[in-house]
Amino acid sequence: MAIETDQGLPLALGVGRIRTVAAVLISEVNQAVPVNRLIDLAWDGDPPARARGVVHNHVHRLRQLLAGQAELATRGQGYVLLADPGSVDVHRFRSLVAGARDAESWAAVVMLRQALGLWRGEALADVPGERVRRTLGFGLSQGRLAALQELGRRLMLLGRYADVVTELTGWIVEHPLHEELAALLMRALQASGRQAEALDHYHRVRRHLKDQLGIDPGPALGEAYLAVLGGSHSPAPTASGRPKSAARRPARAAPAYAGPPAPRPHGEPAPPGRGAGPYVAPYAPSQRPGPPPRIAQLPPVVADFCGRDRELTLLDQHLERVPQPACVVLAGAGGTGKTTLAVQWAHRRKAEFPDGQLFADLRGFERPPMRPSTVLAAFLRALDVPEAEIPESVTEAAALYRSLLAGRRLLVLLDNAGTPDQVRPLLPVTPGCLAVVTSRRRLSGLVVRDGAALVRVGPLASEEALQLLGNALGWQRVEAESGAARELVERCDRLPLALRIAAARLMAHPEWSLECWSKKLADERRRLQELSAHDADLAMETCLYLSYRALSSGAARLFRFLGLHPGPCVELQEAGVLAGQDTERTHRHLAELCDAHLLEEHAQGHYVRPEMVRIYAVQRVAAEEPQHARDQAARRLIAHFAQHREHRVSPC
C-alpha cells in the first residue's frame, strides 16, 4: 500500500498498525468507519486495553500526513476520509471493471487492461493484521482474478486466442488451482491449433488438484477437456467460464485420467531444480539422435514496407562490426513501426543465421508482461528440450538455453521489451548469435552493462510517410489529392501505425475524400478517437496510454501538467513552473519522459513533443487533475511568461 501527494511524492507511512488504519479508511473512502471496526481489524479481534488511544494517535498522524491532500474528519464514533474516489486505485479498478461489463468487447479489453494495470503486487501485502487482509484483501484479489477471467473471455470473443494464451500463462503460474482460468487457457490453446499443449495443461492441473486438494476437476475444466478431445474449436465462454452452447447443459464430470507418465527408471538422475552449486546442462550434441529441426519463428514481413534506409543501414553495420555486439536495441515511441522494421531486417539477413530465428513478444508494457521464465520455456521447447526437462529456475533455464546455443548461429528477436531485466536472461552469449530487441524505452541498462548497440526509430520522413500512405491506400487516390494527402500525413505525426489506421478507415469509406478526413483530424478533441481501428491494440490512444501508464507517478504528473502548455516546445523552467516543483526533480522527470519517447530533448533545457502526444496530455490533465490544480498551474505559467517575456527566445 502506498499514498502519494498531488506532486507524486510518496508519504512516509512507516510500519505498524498505522498502515492498517490507513488501508481501511482508504478502501472505504467517504464512508464513516467506526473506531471499534478499526480496532477489530488492526488487532485481529484481540485488542489491548490501550487500543482506542493508539488508533486516535494513528489518525492524528494521518491527518498531518494528508494535510492539503485530503481531509480526515471525525464522524460520530468513527472517522471518514474525504477524497475523490478516482484518486484511489481500488475504486478506479472497480469502476473500470464495472464499466467493462456493458461495453463492446474491444472497449472492454482496453478498460480491463487499464484496471489490471493499476495493481502493483498482492493486495495489502505490507499491511499488518491477518483479519484486515482476509476481510479487505481477499475480496480485492478475487476481483482481480474475476477481471482477468473477463479479459480472457472478451479476447476469446474477439478471436484473439494468442493474446489469451499470453495473458493467462503467467497468471496460472501464480494460481495453478484456478480451474476457470485453466479452462480458458485450454480453449485458447485449442483454438490456436495447439491441442497437445491444451491436453498437457489439463493433465498438469488435474495432478495439482489431486495432489494438493484430493479432488477431481470441476465442470468447467472437464468440459474444456472434452471440447479439446473432440478436436473442435471451443465457443467463447460466458462470464461463468462455460461455453455459451453449454450454459444450460448439466455439468459433466471429466473422464477418468489414464494416469501420469511412466515413472523415471531407478537410478536415473532427476532434472535439475533449485539448489546450490553450478548447473550443468544435460544436453550435449552427442546426446541428441540427430540435428534439431531448423527454427523459423519470425513473423511475416509487411508487403508494402517502405523507407527506413538509415535504420536498415545501421543494423547492417552493427551486424558487420568486429567484434559484433550480442544485442541491438531498436528504441522508439509507440506506433513508429519498430516491430515491422525489425522483422523486415531479420528476414533480409536470415541467411547470416543458418540455424534459425527465435521470436517472442515480451509485452513489456502490458499487464502482466511476459515473464523471462515463460519465454525461456518456449525457446527451450523450440530447441527440442522435452517439457519435463525444462528447469523451473530462471537461472538454470537461462544456463541451459545458452548451452544449447553454443556453436550455433541464431537470431533472437525480442519484441516490445519493458525493462533490461526482462531481456537479460534471454540474451545469447555465443559469438555468431544476435539478439534484436524493440522497446519504447532506450533500455540504457543493456547498453551500459551488456554492451548493446542502440538504434533510434523516430517518425518517418515526410516523403516516406507519403509513400506508405500511397502503398496502403492506393496511389491513384493519393495523387488525386496530393495536398490533402500531405496534410493528412502530418496530422498523423508521420507515424506508421497512425497512417495505416487512417488508410484502413479511408478504404472502408471510398466515398470519403482525403480532404474531408484531414479536416476530421484537425479537431484535436476527436483526433485520437478517429485514429482507431476499433481494436484495443490498434488505436493511437491505447498506444499512448501504454507508454503513459509505465511512467513513475512523478513523471506521469508532469506529463499531465504539460498538457496545459500551449506549444510543442517546452523549456525546463516552464515545466517546473507548471508542476510546481524544483528544477532537479523536474529535470529527472523530463529525462524519464524522454526515455519513454514522449518528449525529445533538442537544445539543452528545451524539449519537443509530437502533436498527438500533446493532445493526449491535454486529455489526461483534464481527466485526472482537479480544476483548482489546473487553474493554479495555468496562473503560475502565465506569471512566468510575463516575467520572462523580454528574454524568451525559443530554439524550437
XYZ file of C-alpha atoms in Angstrom:
652
model
C 0.000 0.000 0.000
C 1.278 3.479 -0.865
C -0.010 7.057 -0.624
C 1.293 9.815 -2.877
C 0.817 13.570 -2.829
C -0.570 15.577 -5.743
C 3.061 16.219 -6.659
C 3.720 12.470 -6.957
C 5.789 12.246 -3.775
C 5.306 9.187 -1.536
C 4.155 9.798 2.025
C 6.208 8.037 4.691
C 3.596 5.923 6.487
C 6.173 3.923 8.350
C 5.411 0.435 9.634
C 2.956 -0.996 12.106
C -0.778 -0.663 12.601
C -0.949 2.854 11.179
C -0.834 1.107 7.803
C -3.853 -0.981 8.792
C -5.820 2.096 9.874
C -4.879 3.892 6.635
C -5.805 0.862 4.498
C -9.296 0.609 5.994
C -10.021 4.345 5.682
C -8.742 4.484 2.099
C -10.623 1.377 0.962
C -13.839 2.840 2.433
C -13.217 6.428 1.294
C -16.083 8.883 2.002
C -17.685 6.361 4.377
C -17.608 6.671 8.153
C -15.624 3.829 9.752
C -16.387 3.191 13.459
C -13.407 3.171 15.810
C -14.418 -0.298 17.017
C -14.078 -1.643 13.455
C -10.626 -0.103 13.117
C -9.603 -1.659 16.447
C -11.003 -5.059 15.483
C -9.174 -5.151 12.143
C -5.919 -3.713 13.454
C -5.540 -6.251 16.293
C -7.225 -9.294 14.699
C -10.068 -9.180 17.217
C -7.781 -9.282 20.274
C -7.002 -5.619 21.091
C -5.091 -4.389 24.148
C -6.700 -2.033 26.651
C -4.952 0.975 25.106
C -6.118 0.206 21.549
C -8.529 3.160 21.279
C -5.801 5.645 22.208
C -3.401 4.090 19.718
C -5.976 4.430 16.925
C -6.543 8.095 17.853
C -2.770 8.681 17.633
C -2.605 6.983 14.235
C -5.486 9.117 12.945
C -3.756 12.259 14.212
C -0.575 11.238 12.385
C -2.531 10.535 9.170
C -4.167 13.961 9.375
C -0.731 15.567 9.462
C 0.474 13.488 6.511
C -2.617 14.201 4.418
C -2.812 17.929 5.171
C -3.503 19.754 1.917
C -4.188 16.475 0.053
C -7.351 15.054 1.670
C -9.458 15.609 4.776
C -9.693 13.061 7.581
C -12.777 14.046 9.581
C -14.451 12.763 12.746
C -17.961 11.364 12.270
C -19.721 10.316 15.464
C -17.811 7.378 16.935
C -15.593 6.987 13.909
C -13.637 8.652 11.125
C -14.142 9.307 7.417
C -11.546 10.031 4.744
C -12.971 12.690 2.404
C -11.332 12.443 -1.013
C -12.068 11.970 -4.703
C -12.755 8.232 -5.200
C -10.986 8.499 -8.555
C -7.744 9.180 -6.697
C -7.936 5.753 -5.007
C -6.712 2.875 -7.163
C -9.133 0.422 -5.530
C -12.121 2.497 -6.633
C -10.673 3.192 -10.075
C -10.195 -0.560 -10.500
C -13.791 -1.321 -9.532
C -15.134 1.487 -11.731
C -13.219 0.282 -14.786
C -14.302 -3.332 -14.251
C -17.931 -2.273 -13.821
C -17.777 -0.149 -16.968
C -16.308 -3.045 -18.959
C -19.328 -5.258 -18.242
C -21.630 -3.273 -20.545
C -19.015 -2.162 -23.094
C -18.285 -3.597 -26.506
C -15.619 -6.289 -26.339
C -12.858 -4.210 -27.932
C -13.525 -1.355 -25.481
C -13.885 -3.763 -22.554
C -10.415 -5.149 -23.294
C -8.925 -1.657 -23.005
C -10.768 -0.954 -19.740
C -9.910 -4.305 -18.171
C -6.235 -3.926 -19.045
C -6.265 -0.459 -17.525
C -7.868 -1.891 -14.385
C -5.387 -4.740 -14.074
C -2.532 -2.322 -14.751
C -3.336 -0.491 -11.501
C -2.100 -3.441 -9.452
C 1.432 -3.397 -8.068
C 1.585 -6.737 -6.255
C -0.586 -8.654 -3.802
C -3.358 -6.661 -2.133
C -2.392 -5.288 1.311
C 0.733 -7.465 1.429
C 2.579 -4.861 3.531
C -0.334 -4.193 5.906
C -0.087 -5.959 9.291
C -3.069 -7.951 10.520
C -4.450 -11.225 9.208
C -8.054 -10.145 9.658
C -7.763 -6.988 7.544
C -6.062 -8.911 4.752
C -8.772 -11.556 4.908
C -11.607 -9.011 5.120
C -10.416 -6.500 2.512
C -7.546 -8.120 0.645
C -9.294 -11.390 -0.220
C -12.154 -9.607 -1.946
C -9.737 -7.437 -3.911
C -7.724 -10.467 -5.016
C -10.876 -12.264 -6.111
C -11.936 -9.172 -8.041
C -8.580 -9.134 -9.762
C -8.953 -12.766 -10.833
C -12.521 -12.128 -11.996
C -11.307 -9.184 -14.092
C -8.608 -11.349 -15.640
C -11.166 -14.053 -16.395
C -13.441 -11.477 -18.032
C -10.489 -10.149 -20.057
C -9.790 -13.658 -21.327
C -13.454 -14.143 -22.203
C -13.615 -10.879 -24.161
C -10.409 -11.682 -26.035
C -11.871 -15.080 -26.958
C -14.982 -13.356 -28.316
C -12.712 -11.181 -30.461
C -10.887 -14.268 -31.740
C -7.575 -13.148 -30.243
C -6.567 -16.554 -28.935
C -2.826 -15.888 -28.872
C -3.440 -12.899 -26.584
C -5.420 -15.122 -24.207
C -2.527 -17.565 -24.014
C -0.097 -14.724 -23.327
C -2.294 -13.048 -20.715
C -3.105 -16.214 -18.782
C 0.163 -18.145 -18.847
C 1.916 -16.026 -16.227
C -1.156 -15.766 -14.014
C -1.728 -19.505 -13.933
C 1.776 -19.982 -12.557
C 0.631 -17.932 -9.543
C -2.812 -19.602 -9.382
C -2.240 -23.201 -10.558
C -5.510 -24.442 -8.970
C -7.834 -21.848 -10.547
C -9.960 -24.063 -12.777
C -11.785 -21.285 -14.651
C -8.512 -19.720 -15.810
C -7.110 -23.130 -16.712
C -10.220 -23.893 -18.788
C -9.897 -20.559 -20.609
C -6.259 -21.264 -21.398
C -7.112 -24.726 -22.716
C -9.790 -23.320 -25.022
C -7.418 -20.639 -26.312
C -4.684 -23.217 -26.979
C -7.186 -25.431 -28.790
C -8.467 -22.513 -30.892
C -4.842 -21.687 -31.779
C -4.298 -25.209 -33.102
C -2.238 -26.302 -30.084
C -4.321 -29.275 -28.998
C -1.439 -31.247 -27.495
C -0.451 -28.319 -25.254
C -4.074 -27.915 -24.153
C -4.293 -31.584 -23.135
C -0.916 -31.414 -21.409
C -2.077 -28.402 -19.408
C -5.242 -30.220 -18.361
C -3.260 -33.154 -17.021
C -0.905 -30.851 -15.098
C -3.832 -29.041 -13.437
C -5.556 -32.345 -12.682
C -2.441 -33.660 -10.958
C -2.175 -30.439 -8.911
C -5.813 -30.725 -7.808
C -5.402 -34.384 -6.889
C -2.095 -33.998 -5.067
C -2.869 -30.791 -3.159
C -6.639 -30.889 -2.618
C -7.562 -34.521 -3.235
C -10.316 -33.589 -5.722
C -11.077 -34.126 -9.394
C -11.546 -31.296 -11.914
C -14.869 -29.477 -11.826
C -17.368 -28.985 -14.674
C -15.624 -26.010 -16.346
C -12.301 -27.831 -16.660
C -13.981 -31.124 -17.558
C -15.993 -29.561 -20.385
C -12.928 -27.793 -21.726
C -11.110 -31.137 -21.732
C -13.927 -32.850 -23.641
C -14.017 -29.979 -26.147
C -10.290 -30.319 -26.794
C -10.585 -34.092 -27.160
C -13.367 -33.530 -29.673
C -10.962 -31.559 -31.839
C -13.329 -28.666 -32.485
C -12.834 -25.011 -31.663
C -14.453 -24.174 -28.338
C -17.099 -21.480 -28.350
C -16.394 -18.328 -26.405
C -17.017 -18.850 -22.703
C -19.578 -16.857 -20.787
C -18.777 -14.927 -17.644
C -19.197 -18.139 -15.662
C -16.442 -19.723 -17.684
C -18.603 -22.179 -19.653
C -19.097 -22.045 -23.413
C -22.339 -20.410 -24.463
C -23.594 -23.601 -26.085
C -23.163 -25.456 -22.786
C -24.598 -22.820 -20.443
C -27.814 -24.792 -19.796
C -26.444 -28.310 -20.012
C -25.986 -30.233 -16.788
C -22.405 -30.331 -15.602
C -20.427 -33.348 -16.728
C -17.527 -34.787 -14.837
C -14.199 -35.091 -16.581
C -13.380 -38.555 -17.925
C -11.110 -40.753 -15.913
C -7.461 -39.865 -16.260
C -5.223 -42.563 -17.632
C -2.525 -41.759 -15.093
C 0.771 -39.881 -15.009
C 3.641 -40.622 -17.358
C 5.722 -43.699 -16.715
C 7.976 -43.325 -13.657
C 11.630 -42.496 -14.114
C 13.772 -45.661 -14.183
C 15.535 -46.404 -10.921
C 18.897 -44.695 -10.744
C 18.198 -42.148 -13.480
C 19.030 -38.650 -12.166
C 16.173 -36.216 -11.758
C 16.199 -32.998 -13.784
C 17.947 -30.107 -12.072
C 15.944 -27.979 -9.648
C 16.612 -25.132 -7.294
C 19.764 -25.684 -5.315
C 23.298 -24.569 -4.704
C 26.208 -25.234 -6.996
C 26.745 -24.765 -10.713
C 24.199 -26.047 -13.153
C 25.423 -28.457 -15.820
C 23.149 -28.691 -18.831
C 22.230 -32.333 -19.529
C 22.063 -31.796 -23.284
C 25.180 -32.192 -25.329
C 25.052 -32.507 -29.127
C 26.158 -36.135 -28.910
C 23.081 -36.971 -26.793
C 20.621 -35.888 -29.481
C 19.684 -38.533 -32.041
C 20.162 -36.053 -34.866
C 20.283 -32.366 -35.747
C 17.236 -30.466 -34.458
C 14.749 -29.072 -36.935
C 15.566 -25.611 -38.217
C 13.830 -22.918 -36.188
C 11.932 -20.269 -38.172
C 9.722 -18.249 -35.806
C 9.880 -14.824 -37.454
C 6.520 -13.194 -38.183
C 5.824 -12.470 -41.865
C 7.058 -9.242 -43.396
C 4.692 -6.410 -44.292
C 4.367 -6.450 -48.077
C 4.253 -2.654 -48.528
C 7.196 -1.842 -46.232
C 8.985 1.290 -47.353
C 11.648 3.747 -46.198
C 13.852 3.285 -43.117
C 17.051 3.217 -45.168
C 19.029 4.867 -42.351
C 17.904 2.368 -39.726
C 18.454 -0.633 -42.022
C 21.958 0.590 -42.799
C 22.756 0.997 -39.097
C 21.527 -2.531 -38.376
C 23.710 -3.874 -41.194
C 26.712 -2.011 -39.813
C 26.224 -3.470 -36.340
C 25.967 -6.973 -37.815
C 29.269 -6.464 -39.649
C 31.127 -4.877 -36.709
C 34.172 -6.571 -35.247
C 33.574 -7.504 -32.532
C 29.871 -7.855 -33.214
C 27.545 -6.785 -30.364
C 25.436 -9.537 -28.841
C 22.384 -7.261 -28.764
C 20.942 -4.333 -30.733
C 18.107 -2.258 -29.246
C 15.603 -0.586 -31.570
C 14.055 2.143 -29.405
C 11.256 4.499 -30.326
C 7.798 5.730 -29.424
C 4.758 3.508 -29.758
C 3.467 3.407 -33.324
C 6.798 4.143 -35.035
C 6.935 0.700 -36.632
C 9.813 -0.802 -34.636
C 8.491 -4.356 -34.920
C 7.865 -4.047 -38.662
C 11.389 -2.706 -39.152
C 12.985 -5.437 -37.021
C 11.085 -8.215 -38.816
C 11.916 -6.747 -42.237
C 15.631 -6.581 -41.434
C 15.640 -10.048 -39.859
C 14.156 -11.606 -42.996
C 16.687 -9.804 -45.173
C 19.632 -11.092 -43.149
C 18.404 -14.515 -42.022
C 20.928 -16.227 -44.287
C 23.533 -14.969 -41.776
C 21.862 -17.177 -39.166
C 21.631 -20.639 -40.747
C 20.469 -22.308 -37.505
C 17.261 -20.279 -37.453
C 15.441 -17.455 -35.744
C 13.627 -17.307 -32.398
C 10.877 -14.756 -31.757
C 8.948 -13.637 -28.665
C 6.582 -10.757 -27.934
C 7.568 -9.755 -24.398
C 4.521 -7.500 -23.938
C 6.657 -5.326 -21.715
C 4.044 -2.585 -21.394
C 1.057 -4.882 -20.930
C -0.208 -6.222 -17.604
C 1.091 -8.722 -16.875
C 4.202 -8.676 -19.070
C 5.725 -11.897 -20.312
C 7.992 -13.434 -17.706
C 11.521 -14.429 -18.733
C 10.785 -17.938 -17.417
C 7.815 -18.277 -19.790
C 9.846 -17.150 -22.801
C 12.792 -19.364 -21.853
C 10.486 -22.367 -21.606
C 9.088 -21.643 -25.084
C 12.589 -21.204 -26.531
C 13.803 -24.434 -24.915
C 10.851 -26.334 -26.375
C 11.752 -24.922 -29.785
C 15.307 -26.122 -29.183
C 13.995 -29.679 -28.743
C 14.026 -29.868 -24.935
C 11.211 -32.065 -23.533
C 8.713 -30.241 -21.346
C 9.540 -32.372 -18.304
C 13.233 -31.463 -18.527
C 12.809 -27.665 -18.584
C 14.162 -26.212 -15.306
C 11.825 -24.121 -13.168
C 14.569 -21.724 -12.080
C 15.188 -18.801 -14.444
C 18.930 -19.041 -13.754
C 19.060 -22.732 -14.624
C 16.798 -22.361 -17.658
C 18.951 -19.487 -18.957
C 22.101 -21.574 -18.469
C 20.570 -24.440 -20.437
C 19.410 -22.017 -23.147
C 22.908 -20.566 -23.538
C 24.433 -24.054 -23.593
C 22.141 -25.113 -26.423
C 23.043 -22.016 -28.451
C 26.773 -22.738 -28.155
C 28.253 -23.358 -31.590
C 25.126 -22.213 -33.408
C 24.255 -19.077 -35.368
C 20.765 -17.944 -34.368
C 18.927 -14.648 -34.474
C 16.755 -13.898 -31.436
C 14.103 -11.208 -31.969
C 12.654 -9.930 -28.676
C 9.770 -7.599 -29.380
C 8.225 -4.976 -27.094
C 10.581 -5.230 -24.131
C 9.788 -3.302 -20.979
C 12.959 -3.429 -18.875
C 16.540 -4.695 -19.168
C 15.788 -7.355 -16.542
C 13.067 -8.788 -18.759
C 15.551 -9.128 -21.630
C 18.830 -10.087 -19.930
C 18.113 -13.831 -19.314
C 17.132 -14.196 -22.988
C 20.341 -12.787 -24.489
C 22.621 -15.249 -26.303
C 26.283 -15.073 -25.383
C 27.670 -17.218 -28.195
C 29.608 -15.439 -30.970
C 27.563 -15.670 -34.144
C 24.224 -15.232 -32.367
C 22.488 -11.850 -32.199
C 19.528 -10.516 -30.232
C 17.465 -7.668 -31.708
C 15.268 -6.010 -29.069
C 12.494 -3.495 -29.724
C 11.245 -1.211 -26.951
C 9.503 2.080 -26.245
C 12.394 2.797 -23.887
C 16.094 3.138 -24.584
C 16.946 0.260 -22.215
C 20.128 2.041 -21.206
C 20.932 -0.775 -18.777
C 21.531 -3.120 -21.715
C 23.721 -0.532 -23.442
C 25.822 0.223 -20.352
C 26.048 -3.191 -18.720
C 25.692 -5.613 -21.627
C 27.336 -3.659 -24.436
C 24.191 -3.450 -26.554
C 24.072 -1.126 -29.551
C 21.247 1.432 -29.744
C 19.336 2.421 -32.887
C 16.701 5.136 -32.507
C 13.491 4.761 -34.534
C 11.588 8.027 -34.995
C 8.711 9.102 -37.225
C 9.033 8.592 -40.958
C 10.389 11.344 -43.148
C 7.639 13.235 -44.976
C 8.235 11.526 -48.323
C 8.484 8.095 -46.687
C 5.206 8.709 -44.857
C 3.531 9.789 -48.092
C 4.856 6.652 -49.798
C 3.458 4.451 -47.017
C 0.046 6.124 -47.349
C 0.130 5.597 -51.114
C 1.175 1.951 -50.783
C -1.588 1.239 -48.270
C -4.404 3.323 -49.757
C -3.577 3.314 -53.452
C -1.535 5.866 -55.382
C -4.368 6.931 -57.646
C -6.353 8.230 -54.709
C -3.324 9.899 -53.090
C -2.145 11.616 -56.282
C -5.663 12.919 -56.941
C -5.496 14.876 -53.649
C -1.780 15.349 -53.119
C -2.161 18.463 -50.943
C -4.704 16.831 -48.646
C -2.545 13.692 -48.527
C 0.465 15.677 -47.286
C -1.684 17.403 -44.701
C -3.066 14.032 -43.574
C 0.459 12.659 -43.197
C 1.374 15.496 -40.831
C -1.860 15.100 -38.847
C -0.731 11.529 -38.221
C 2.682 12.744 -36.967
C 4.206 10.621 -39.761
C 3.747 7.525 -37.574
C 3.284 4.240 -39.480
C 0.579 2.978 -37.106
C -1.496 6.159 -37.412
C -1.062 6.195 -41.200
C -2.176 2.572 -41.537
C -5.221 3.219 -39.329
C -6.120 6.249 -41.441
C -5.687 4.231 -44.630
C -7.898 1.445 -43.242
C -10.654 3.923 -42.371
C -10.443 5.503 -45.821
C -10.506 2.130 -47.574
C -13.670 1.266 -45.648
C -15.244 4.522 -46.906
C -14.226 5.046 -50.538
C -16.712 7.924 -50.790
C -14.698 9.977 -48.267
C -12.229 12.446 -49.681
C -8.773 12.832 -48.168
C -9.533 16.497 -47.564
C -12.642 15.622 -45.550
C -10.712 13.078 -43.497
C -7.886 15.526 -42.860
C -10.406 18.091 -41.613
C -11.791 15.461 -39.226
C -8.316 15.007 -37.762
C -7.888 18.761 -37.419
C -10.329 18.626 -34.497
C -7.988 17.919 -31.570
C -10.852 16.693 -29.397
C -11.516 13.816 -31.820
C -8.163 13.095 -33.442
C -7.105 10.229 -31.200
C -10.608 8.776 -31.288
C -10.708 8.913 -35.092
C -7.311 7.196 -35.347
C -8.716 3.935 -34.060
C -9.405 0.718 -35.917
C -11.974 -0.333 -33.284
C -9.499 -2.836 -31.902
C -7.966 -2.393 -28.462
C -4.453 -2.853 -29.825
C -4.922 -0.762 -32.966
C -5.690 2.678 -31.594
C -3.370 5.626 -31.112
C -4.948 6.427 -27.753
C -4.188 2.922 -26.482
C -0.674 3.194 -27.854
C -0.069 6.408 -25.914
C -1.775 5.065 -22.804
C 0.621 2.110 -22.577
C 3.611 4.450 -22.543
C 1.921 6.805 -20.072
C 0.941 4.009 -17.691
C 4.533 2.798 -17.436
C 5.754 6.161 -16.094
C 6.558 6.765 -12.452
C 3.904 8.757 -10.605
C 6.042 11.923 -10.647
C 6.784 11.749 -14.374
C 3.127 10.964 -15.128
C 2.035 14.011 -13.130
C 4.498 16.257 -15.001
C 3.286 14.789 -18.311
C -0.282 15.715 -17.411
C 0.570 19.294 -16.471
C 2.483 19.707 -19.723
C -0.959 19.410 -21.317
C -1.546 22.982 -20.094
C 1.426 24.292 -22.086
C 0.292 25.923 -25.330
C 3.100 24.914 -27.667
C 5.102 21.921 -28.899
C 8.356 23.174 -27.346
C 8.732 23.262 -23.559
C 11.619 24.683 -21.556
C 12.915 23.139 -18.353
C 11.866 26.120 -16.236
C 8.378 26.187 -17.760
C 7.863 22.521 -16.958
C 8.943 23.102 -13.360
C 6.609 26.084 -13.003
C 3.658 24.094 -14.339
C 4.246 21.194 -11.966
C 5.167 23.429 -9.054
C 8.379 21.564 -8.286
C 12.112 22.233 -8.112
C 14.496 22.103 -11.069
C 16.278 18.915 -10.036
C 13.084 16.872 -9.761
C 11.723 18.383 -12.979
C 14.899 17.504 -14.866
C 14.702 13.917 -13.601
C 11.082 13.547 -14.681
C 11.760 15.137 -18.085
C 14.592 12.649 -18.612
C 12.141 9.817 -17.901
C 9.682 11.244 -20.433
C 12.484 11.403 -22.990
C 13.476 7.808 -22.220
C 9.837 6.816 -22.874
C 9.902 8.821 -26.151
C 7.062 11.074 -25.017
C 9.443 14.026 -25.299
C 12.639 14.682 -27.228
C 15.399 16.916 -25.912
C 16.724 19.256 -28.602
C 18.881 22.045 -27.264
C 19.892 21.772 -23.639
C 16.859 22.500 -21.470
C 14.405 22.551 -24.414
C 12.036 19.659 -25.100
C 9.806 18.938 -28.097
C 6.796 16.625 -28.274
C 4.758 15.359 -31.211
C 1.301 16.808 -31.715
C -0.593 13.676 -30.711
C 1.444 13.404 -27.511
C 0.471 16.992 -26.691
C -3.201 16.229 -27.389
C -3.064 13.162 -25.169
C -1.510 15.214 -22.350
C -4.380 17.714 -22.696
C -6.872 14.864 -22.287
C -5.075 13.394 -19.279
C -4.767 16.661 -17.342
C -8.465 17.381 -17.887
C -9.452 13.868 -16.785
C -7.117 13.369 -13.830
C -6.288 16.752 -12.285
C -8.905 18.760 -10.341
C -9.935 22.135 -11.718
C -8.296 24.126 -8.917
C -4.934 22.430 -9.571
C -5.186 23.194 -13.303
C -6.091 26.821 -12.598
C -3.166 27.270 -10.208
C -0.709 25.753 -12.701
C -2.005 27.964 -15.513
C -1.637 31.085 -13.353
C 1.930 30.114 -12.452
C 2.812 29.656 -16.128
C 1.218 32.959 -17.186
C 3.143 34.777 -14.445
C 6.354 33.079 -15.585
C 5.746 34.115 -19.216
C 5.059 37.700 -18.147
C 8.241 37.831 -16.105
C 10.465 36.410 -18.839
C 8.734 37.752 -21.970
C 11.567 40.077 -22.937
C 14.204 37.367 -22.608
C 12.231 34.465 -24.061
C 13.926 33.043 -27.173
C 12.903 29.540 -28.211
C 15.244 27.450 -30.399
C 12.447 25.065 -31.410
